Structures are given as C-alpha cells and as structure tokens.
Amino acid sequence: MANKVAVMGVSSVLLVAMVVAVTIGVSRKNGGDPGGVSGGGGGGAEISASKKAVHQICQPTDYKETCEKTLSGGGENTTDPKKLIKVGFDAAVKELGEVIKNSSFFQEGAKDPRTKDALENCGELLQLSIDDLKRSFDEVESFDVTKMNEYVDDLKTWLTAAGTYQETCIDGFENTTGDFGEKMRKLLKLSSELTSNGLAIVTELSGILTSYPLSSSNSRRLLSEDGLPEWTSAGQRRLLQASPGTLKPNVVVAQDGSGKYKTINEALKEVPIKGDSTFVIYIKAGLYKEIVNITKQMKHVVLIGDGPTKTKISGNRSFKSGYNTFKTATLTTDGEFVMLKNLYVENTAGHEGHQAVALRVGSDRAIVYNCHLDGFQDTLYVHTHRQFYRDCTITGTVDFIFGDSATIFQNCKMIVKKPGPNQDCMVTAQGRKEERAISALVLQNCTITAEPAFVAAKGEHKAYLGRPWKTYSRTVIMDSFIDGSIDPAGWAPWQGDLYLDTIWYAEYNNRGPGSDTSKRVTWKGIKKITAESAQSFTAGRFIDGDTWVKPTGVTYKAGMK
C-alpha cells in the first residue's frame, strides 16, 4: 500500500516535490500530521498548510532556518511544492546576481592586481553557478516521473558544480591583500546555504527513490533509432575511433597553411553558439603557443590532433606571473560534451611558477582520450561536472590532479616529476566541500610511477597518492599499479589534522611495490572497501558512462576489470 500511495503522490508533481508528496501522502494514509509540527489535539490549526509544506521540504537541509525563511518569504502562500521550490531557486539566482554587482563595486577599491583578477574571476564563476542553478530548475520543470533516477543524477551534478563555482571564487582570494576575500565569503554566505539546501533536498529524494521504485525498467536514457541517447549529438557516434585519414572535420588548423586557420582560437570562432551538432576541429601536427578557451556556449566541440607527440598546445601562465590558478590554464573547456583526442597540452612555467594549470575542465560529460598533460604544480584541474579520461599520461609535482568533479581515469599513467627544493609531491588533491556532493577522483587500472630524475633524487622528496584539499575530499584508487616511488604512508595531510576525520580515501585491489597498505596512515577517513563498494565507483555506475562515453567509440570499461 505504501508504494501505491507514493506513486500516486508523485505522479502529478515535479521532481523535488516528491520529497513532500511521499512523506505527506504516507503520513495522511496513516492518519498522522503531514507536517509533524502541529502540536497536540488541534490537528495543525495553528499553522498554515503552506508552512507545513515549507517545513517538510526543508527537513533534510543543513540550513533549515535559511530554507524556511526563504520559502516562506517568497510571496507564495501555497502548498504546491513546485512553486515553493521555484522560490528557493529564484532566491539563489537573485542572490548570486547581487553578489556579482557588489563584486564589481569592489573592483574600484582593489589596488592589488591579483585581487582585481580574483574579483573579475568571481564574476565569471558566479555566472557559471547561476547557469547550473537555472539549468537545475529547468530540469525540474520538465521532468518525467518514469525517469526519476536520471534527473536526480543530473540535479546532483549541477548543484554540486554550482556550489563548487562559489567556493572557487572564494579560493581566488588566497594570498591577496586586504579583506576582500572575507567580504566575498560574507556576500556568498546566503547563496552558498541556498545551494547546499537544494543539494540536500535532491539527495533526500534519491533515498526515497530507492524505497519507492517508479520505473519498471532499469534503462536510464531513452535511445533514438540509431541507439544513441536522445540528447547526444549524432555526430559523436564512433567519432573517437576515427583516424585523421577518415575524419571529416568542420575545420582544419595547420601551421603550414594547409588548413583553413593557423591557430586554434581562430577555428573556435566558427563554433555555433549552443549548437546541438558535433563540431570537429582537426589540429595538424605542430606547436601551438596559445591560450585556448572552449566557453560554456560552445557545446559538442571536438579537438583532435595527430597524436600526443605531434600536436602540442603550449602556455606558461602561472601564479607567479600574476594569474590566479583558475586563469592559468593553457586549455580550458566549459562547454558540454567536449572531447579531446591525440593532443599534448602543457604549461611550461615550471616548479618556479607555483600553480600553473595545463588543462582545466569544467565541461559536463567531457572525454579526454589519448592525451598527454604536462606540467608541475596543478597540471590537471578537473574542476566540475562529469569527466572521463582514457589512455592519458598526466605528469606533475604538487597536487597535479585536483578539483571537485566526478572524474574517472581508466588506463592512464600518472608520472611524478622532480619538484622544486623542499617540495614533496601529491598525485591528487580532491576538493569535495559538501558531504552530499557526488564528486570524487577515481583511478581505475592506472599506473602511478615517477620519472628518473625523481628516483635519482631519492631521499630529497617524498611522493604521496594525494592529500585532502577540502573537508570531504574523496579519492578511490583501484586495480592500479603503484610503484615504489610512493611513500609507504600513502597519503599526506593538508595541514595538521585538518579534514582527516571527514575525508573518504580508499585503495582496492592494487598491485606493485607501492600498493602495500600495511604502513598506510590510519586516519578515520581512510576506508577499507569491498568489491561491491568498489563497483559503485566504476564508470558505468558512478558517471553513467554507458549513456555518453560508450557511444563515442572510445575504449571504455563500464565495470571492474
């Protein structure tokens, strides 16, 4: 009977409304008070039905007062969960808009160039956060009750990213002068709480879905006649299996004049804004010294080179040269469904440059295949959303794979380079700040090793699998080869005992001299996992890779080896 009540309760409301519909529907069936706040004997006469609905929606949140105040003060005296949730989303979007305005006012008082850069970056980052919040609400408006699981995954991804963008804005004020960073943190307090509350509500919904299955099928995305997911550009099918000889690009870039353009940035000007068709840019062998940015408005862009030893994109922006980490990347991608193949992307700033990103990826459903990413500190910034890397080589020193995305690396090689004086090396620095966020770094069947120069300097530097950048940092290394260059302790602290109880780090079924866990650190956050738990971090389950990785033709393993 409970299942029947649940299905009837949610069939006419939108996604997030299910939190209320199920709870209230079951409670009424059992003769209880749906709000749980009515007091004795009166049946809830003292509190309006609208307030009860608000109270119920806000139950799973960490910032209940903010949630209830925002939804109750939105001018909607209604029990319609759709309208109430709209109030919450609108409040977050409007609040971020106000923060952007205020940050522009701050620019006038900022004297330090690095502070000005941080403020400018915040404008871009907060707009990206707004985009993901708006996108989340659009998804809620159009949801199909028979495909609830896929909507929950999308919402959790986008809400996680919305929060990460706000946190990245604040991070930009590290090592700046004045109190601008603290001012920005205060300005973002309300929007951060609202974003967190949205993620909490959606997470609660996913738990309800487990108890009340609404679909008779385990399939997640409807497929078109050619077998591709409905939303996938048809041009992506088997695209990553194509060779330069069989490739039919939209634009060819070549320094020798044999293509339409000599630079990648010129070619990107032809990409249709928010286009739904795959746009392929073939980059012939050569050294391209340019800073490349695939913007949020550029969807389904594919960059394909002649190979990671032939087509090289090179930059040297760094923290030392005046850029905040967010803007040091040689190649940046933010548009959905971006694919990179057969490329070498480097940042040549060296260890002297400190933070110096080669590739920053904020694209949702991004694929990086057979690429070499080379740098020192912060080589690969897996910033947000869902990402998949296959057959790649990533080299670096300090935190050289970092970010807050849901990212899986398969058959990749991570190479520790010799760092600067008095530096130790960390392969990963995952940045999950919200416990409910779905992000994690997952290394599956990878090789973690060190270059000869690091090995030759034995004793001068140590190398670790990673360290916790944020409170709920999460990293899983499984079925991988770890050589003896990794310190037996395995993991390094960020600062003292900061985050060591709240992180989630796991190693499963690894091999090689560095895989011995008998001398690993014994922090509370170090987990011992089963095969079943490890399975939940595979590409097919953790990032739903069957629906967007597999159709491209990239070599791909959905489960364990």
PDB file of N, CA and C in Angstrom, residues 317-367:
ATOM      1  N   ARG A 317      51.296  30.483 -18.391  1.00  0.00           N
ATOM      2  CA  ARG A 317      50.701  31.298 -17.334  1.00  0.00           C
ATOM      3  C   ARG A 317      50.890  30.610 -15.979  1.00  0.00           C
ATOM      4  N   SER A 318      51.085  31.395 -14.940  1.00  0.00           N
ATOM      5  CA  SER A 318      51.289  30.815 -13.621  1.00  0.00           C
ATOM      6  C   SER A 318      50.883  31.784 -12.527  1.00  0.00           C
ATOM      7  N   PHE A 319      50.806  31.258 -11.335  1.00  0.00           N
ATOM      8  CA  PHE A 319      50.515  32.108 -10.179  1.00  0.00           C
ATOM      9  C   PHE A 319      51.617  33.150 -10.007  1.00  0.00           C
ATOM     10  N   LYS A 320      52.846  32.732 -10.194  1.00  0.00           N
ATOM     11  CA  LYS A 320      53.967  33.662 -10.014  1.00  0.00           C
ATOM     12  C   LYS A 320      53.930  34.795 -11.030  1.00  0.00           C
ATOM     13  N   SER A 321      53.430  34.514 -12.225  1.00  0.00           N
ATOM     14  CA  SER A 321      53.383  35.553 -13.252  1.00  0.00           C
ATOM     15  C   SER A 321      52.157  36.453 -13.124  1.00  0.00           C
ATOM     16  N   GLY A 322      51.385  36.275 -12.030  1.00  0.00           N
ATOM     17  CA  GLY A 322      50.309  37.219 -11.750  1.00  0.00           C
ATOM     18  C   GLY A 322      48.902  36.703 -11.935  1.00  0.00           C
ATOM     19  N   TYR A 323      48.733  35.431 -12.317  1.00  0.00           N
ATOM     20  CA  TYR A 323      47.405  34.872 -12.541  1.00  0.00           C
ATOM     21  C   TYR A 323      46.964  34.030 -11.347  1.00  0.00           C
ATOM     22  N   ASN A 324      45.687  34.112 -10.997  1.00  0.00           N
ATOM     23  CA  ASN A 324      45.135  33.165 -10.039  1.00  0.00           C
ATOM     24  C   ASN A 324      44.998  31.816 -10.728  1.00  0.00           C
ATOM     25  N   THR A 325      45.018  30.744  -9.956  1.00  0.00           N
ATOM     26  CA  THR A 325      45.048  29.382 -10.509  1.00  0.00           C
ATOM     27  C   THR A 325      43.987  29.169 -11.572  1.00  0.00           C
ATOM     28  N   PHE A 326      42.783  29.677 -11.344  1.00  0.00           N
ATOM     29  CA  PHE A 326      41.652  29.495 -12.253  1.00  0.00           C
ATOM     30  C   PHE A 326      41.968  29.942 -13.675  1.00  0.00           C
ATOM     31  N   LYS A 327      42.831  30.949 -13.805  1.00  0.00           N
ATOM     32  CA  LYS A 327      43.108  31.505 -15.127  1.00  0.00           C
ATOM     33  C   LYS A 327      44.492  31.157 -15.664  1.00  0.00           C
ATOM     34  N   THR A 328      45.157  30.194 -15.070  1.00  0.00           N
ATOM     35  CA  THR A 328      46.494  29.824 -15.565  1.00  0.00           C
ATOM     36  C   THR A 328      46.461  28.772 -16.664  1.00  0.00           C
ATOM     37  N   ALA A 329      45.315  28.182 -16.923  1.00  0.00           N
ATOM     38  CA  ALA A 329      45.247  27.022 -17.821  1.00  0.00           C
ATOM     39  C   ALA A 329      45.627  27.359 -19.262  1.00  0.00           C
ATOM     40  N   THR A 330      46.393  26.480 -19.858  1.00  0.00           N
ATOM     41  CA  THR A 330      46.702  26.589 -21.281  1.00  0.00           C
ATOM     42  C   THR A 330      45.463  26.298 -22.120  1.00  0.00           C
ATOM     43  N   LEU A 331      44.717  25.266 -21.747  1.00  0.00           N
ATOM     44  CA  LEU A 331      43.477  24.905 -22.434  1.00  0.00           C
ATOM     45  C   LEU A 331      42.367  24.781 -21.398  1.00  0.00           C
ATOM     46  N   THR A 332      41.260  25.478 -21.637  1.00  0.00           N
ATOM     47  CA  THR A 332      40.097  25.452 -20.752  1.00  0.00           C
ATOM     48  C   THR A 332      38.882  24.992 -21.530  1.00  0.00           C
ATOM     49  N   THR A 333      38.077  24.100 -20.937  1.00  0.00           N
ATOM     50  CA  THR A 333      36.829  23.689 -21.570  1.00  0.00           C
ATOM     51  C   THR A 333      35.693  23.785 -20.552  1.00  0.00           C
ATOM     52  N   ASP A 334      34.631  24.481 -20.928  1.00  0.00           N
ATOM     53  CA  ASP A 334      33.440  24.594 -20.081  1.00  0.00           C
ATOM     54  C   ASP A 334      32.169  24.143 -20.794  1.00  0.00           C
ATOM     55  N   GLY A 335      32.184  24.023 -22.107  1.00  0.00           N
ATOM     56  CA  GLY A 335      31.001  23.606 -22.846  1.00  0.00           C
ATOM     57  C   GLY A 335      30.705  22.130 -22.667  1.00  0.00           C
ATOM     58  N   GLU A 336      29.429  21.767 -22.746  1.00  0.00           N
ATOM     59  CA  GLU A 336      29.030  20.364 -22.584  1.00  0.00           C
ATOM     60  C   GLU A 336      29.573  19.479 -23.698  1.00  0.00           C
ATOM     61  N   PHE A 337      29.795  18.219 -23.379  1.00  0.00           N
ATOM     62  CA  PHE A 337      30.147  17.170 -24.350  1.00  0.00           C
ATOM     63  C   PHE A 337      31.421  17.479 -25.133  1.00  0.00           C
ATOM     64  N   VAL A 338      32.383  18.095 -24.491  1.00  0.00           N
ATOM     65  CA  VAL A 338      33.662  18.367 -25.153  1.00  0.00           C
ATOM     66  C   VAL A 338      34.499  17.095 -25.188  1.00  0.00           C
ATOM     67  N   MET A 339      35.185  16.881 -26.316  1.00  0.00           N
ATOM     68  CA  MET A 339      36.082  15.741 -26.461  1.00  0.00           C
ATOM     69  C   MET A 339      37.450  16.223 -26.907  1.00  0.00           C
ATOM     70  N   LEU A 340      38.485  15.661 -26.296  1.00  0.00           N
ATOM     71  CA  LEU A 340      39.862  15.952 -26.676  1.00  0.00           C
ATOM     72  C   LEU A 340      40.548  14.634 -26.997  1.00  0.00           C
ATOM     73  N   LYS A 341      41.231  14.577 -28.135  1.00  0.00           N
ATOM     74  CA  LYS A 341      41.896  13.342 -28.543  1.00  0.00           C
ATOM     75  C   LYS A 341      43.229  13.648 -29.210  1.00  0.00           C
ATOM     76  N   ASN A 342      44.248  12.832 -28.888  1.00  0.00           N
ATOM     77  CA  ASN A 342      45.547  12.884 -29.563  1.00  0.00           C
ATOM     78  C   ASN A 342      46.232  14.249 -29.438  1.00  0.00           C
ATOM     79  N   LEU A 343      46.200  14.813 -28.228  1.00  0.00           N
ATOM     80  CA  LEU A 343      46.788  16.129 -28.010  1.00  0.00           C
ATOM     81  C   LEU A 343      47.834  16.078 -26.898  1.00  0.00           C
ATOM     82  N   TYR A 344      48.791  16.988 -26.974  1.00  0.00           N
ATOM     83  CA  TYR A 344      49.743  17.241 -25.902  1.00  0.00           C
ATOM     84  C   TYR A 344      49.449  18.653 -25.407  1.00  0.00           C
ATOM     85  N   VAL A 345      49.078  18.779 -24.140  1.00  0.00           N
ATOM     86  CA  VAL A 345      48.773  20.087 -23.565  1.00  0.00           C
ATOM     87  C   VAL A 345      49.729  20.328 -22.412  1.00  0.00           C
ATOM     88  N   GLU A 346      50.447  21.433 -22.436  1.00  0.00           N
ATOM     89  CA  GLU A 346      51.468  21.671 -21.421  1.00  0.00           C
ATOM     90  C   GLU A 346      51.403  23.084 -20.856  1.00  0.00           C
ATOM     91  N   ASN A 347      51.903  23.202 -19.636  1.00  0.00           N
ATOM     92  CA  ASN A 347      52.193  24.505 -19.050  1.00  0.00           C
ATOM     93  C   ASN A 347      53.666  24.486 -18.690  1.00  0.00           C
ATOM     94  N   THR A 348      54.432  25.378 -19.303  1.00  0.00           N
ATOM     95  CA  THR A 348      55.894  25.345 -19.193  1.00  0.00           C
ATOM     96  C   THR A 348      56.435  26.261 -18.100  1.00  0.00           C
ATOM     97  N   ALA A 349      55.566  26.720 -17.188  1.00  0.00           N
ATOM     98  CA  ALA A 349      56.018  27.654 -16.144  1.00  0.00           C
ATOM     99  C   ALA A 349      57.032  27.025 -15.197  1.00  0.00           C
ATOM    100  N   GLY A 350      57.049  25.696 -15.103  1.00  0.00           N
ATOM    101  CA  GLY A 350      57.998  25.005 -14.236  1.00  0.00           C
ATOM    102  C   GLY A 350      57.633  25.112 -12.773  1.00  0.00           C
ATOM    103  N   HIS A 351      58.423  24.469 -11.929  1.00  0.00           N
ATOM    104  CA  HIS A 351      58.098  24.498 -10.499  1.00  0.00           C
ATOM    105  C   HIS A 351      58.252  25.904  -9.925  1.00  0.00           C
ATOM    106  N   GLU A 352      59.022  26.758 -10.594  1.00  0.00           N
ATOM    107  CA  GLU A 352      59.189  28.127 -10.114  1.00  0.00           C
ATOM    108  C   GLU A 352      57.901  28.936 -10.235  1.00  0.00           C
ATOM    109  N   GLY A 353      57.012  28.515 -11.127  1.00  0.00           N
ATOM    110  CA  GLY A 353      55.768  29.263 -11.342  1.00  0.00           C
ATOM    111  C   GLY A 353      54.689  28.967 -10.324  1.00  0.00           C
ATOM    112  N   HIS A 354      54.919  27.955  -9.474  1.00  0.00           N
ATOM    113  CA  HIS A 354      53.914  27.514  -8.495  1.00  0.00           C
ATOM    114  C   HIS A 354      52.679  26.993  -9.251  1.00  0.00           C
ATOM    115  N   GLN A 355      51.482  27.417  -8.871  1.00  0.00           N
ATOM    116  CA  GLN A 355      50.286  26.901  -9.537  1.00  0.00           C
ATOM    117  C   GLN A 355      50.307  27.289 -11.028  1.00  0.00           C
ATOM    118  N   ALA A 356      50.217  26.287 -11.890  1.00  0.00           N
ATOM    119  CA  ALA A 356      50.292  26.532 -13.333  1.00  0.00           C
ATOM    120  C   ALA A 356      49.586  25.384 -14.047  1.00  0.00           C
ATOM    121  N   VAL A 357      48.333  25.591 -14.417  1.00  0.00           N
ATOM    122  CA  VAL A 357      47.472  24.541 -14.965  1.00  0.00           C
ATOM    123  C   VAL A 357      47.725  24.355 -16.459  1.00  0.00           C
ATOM    124  N   ALA A 358      47.808  23.115 -16.887  1.00  0.00           N
ATOM    125  CA  ALA A 358      47.869  22.820 -18.325  1.00  0.00           C
ATOM    126  C   ALA A 358      46.457  22.726 -18.894  1.00  0.00           C
ATOM    127  N   LEU A 359      45.594  21.925 -18.249  1.00  0.00           N
ATOM    128  CA  LEU A 359      44.227  21.736 -18.728  1.00  0.00           C
ATOM    129  C   LEU A 359      43.253  21.917 -17.574  1.00  0.00           C
ATOM    130  N   ARG A 360      42.258  22.781 -17.777  1.00  0.00           N
ATOM    131  CA  ARG A 360      41.156  22.899 -16.814  1.00  0.00           C
ATOM    132  C   ARG A 360      39.867  22.495 -17.508  1.00  0.00           C
ATOM    133  N   VAL A 361      39.134  21.549 -16.894  1.00  0.00           N
ATOM    134  CA  VAL A 361      37.893  21.042 -17.481  1.00  0.00           C
ATOM    135  C   VAL A 361      36.733  21.298 -16.531  1.00  0.00           C
ATOM    136  N   GLY A 362      35.757  22.073 -17.014  1.00  0.00           N
ATOM    137  CA  GLY A 362      34.510  22.291 -16.297  1.00  0.00           C
ATOM    138  C   GLY A 362      33.328  21.787 -17.087  1.00  0.00           C
ATOM    139  N   SER A 363      33.592  21.116 -18.190  1.00  0.00           N
ATOM    140  CA  SER A 363      32.536  20.606 -19.070  1.00  0.00           C
ATOM    141  C   SER A 363      31.808  19.433 -18.420  1.00  0.00           C
ATOM    142  N   ASP A 364      30.491  19.380 -18.602  1.00  0.00           N
ATOM    143  CA  ASP A 364      29.759  18.200 -18.175  1.00  0.00           C
ATOM    144  C   ASP A 364      29.822  17.161 -19.283  1.00  0.00           C
ATOM    145  N   ARG A 365      30.094  15.916 -18.907  1.00  0.00           N
ATOM    146  CA  ARG A 365      30.257  14.800 -19.839  1.00  0.00           C
ATOM    147  C   ARG A 365      31.404  15.074 -20.822  1.00  0.00           C
ATOM    148  N   ALA A 366      32.570  15.345 -20.251  1.00  0.00           N
ATOM    149  CA  ALA A 366      33.777  15.587 -21.042  1.00  0.00           C
ATOM    150  C   ALA A 366      34.578  14.296 -21.176  1.00  0.00           C
ATOM    151  N   ILE A 367      35.185  14.101 -22.347  1.00  0.00           N
ATOM    152  CA  ILE A 367      36.023  12.928 -22.600  1.00  0.00           C
ATOM    153  C   ILE A 367      37.397  13.396 -23.065  1.00  0.00           C
TER     154      ILE A 367
END
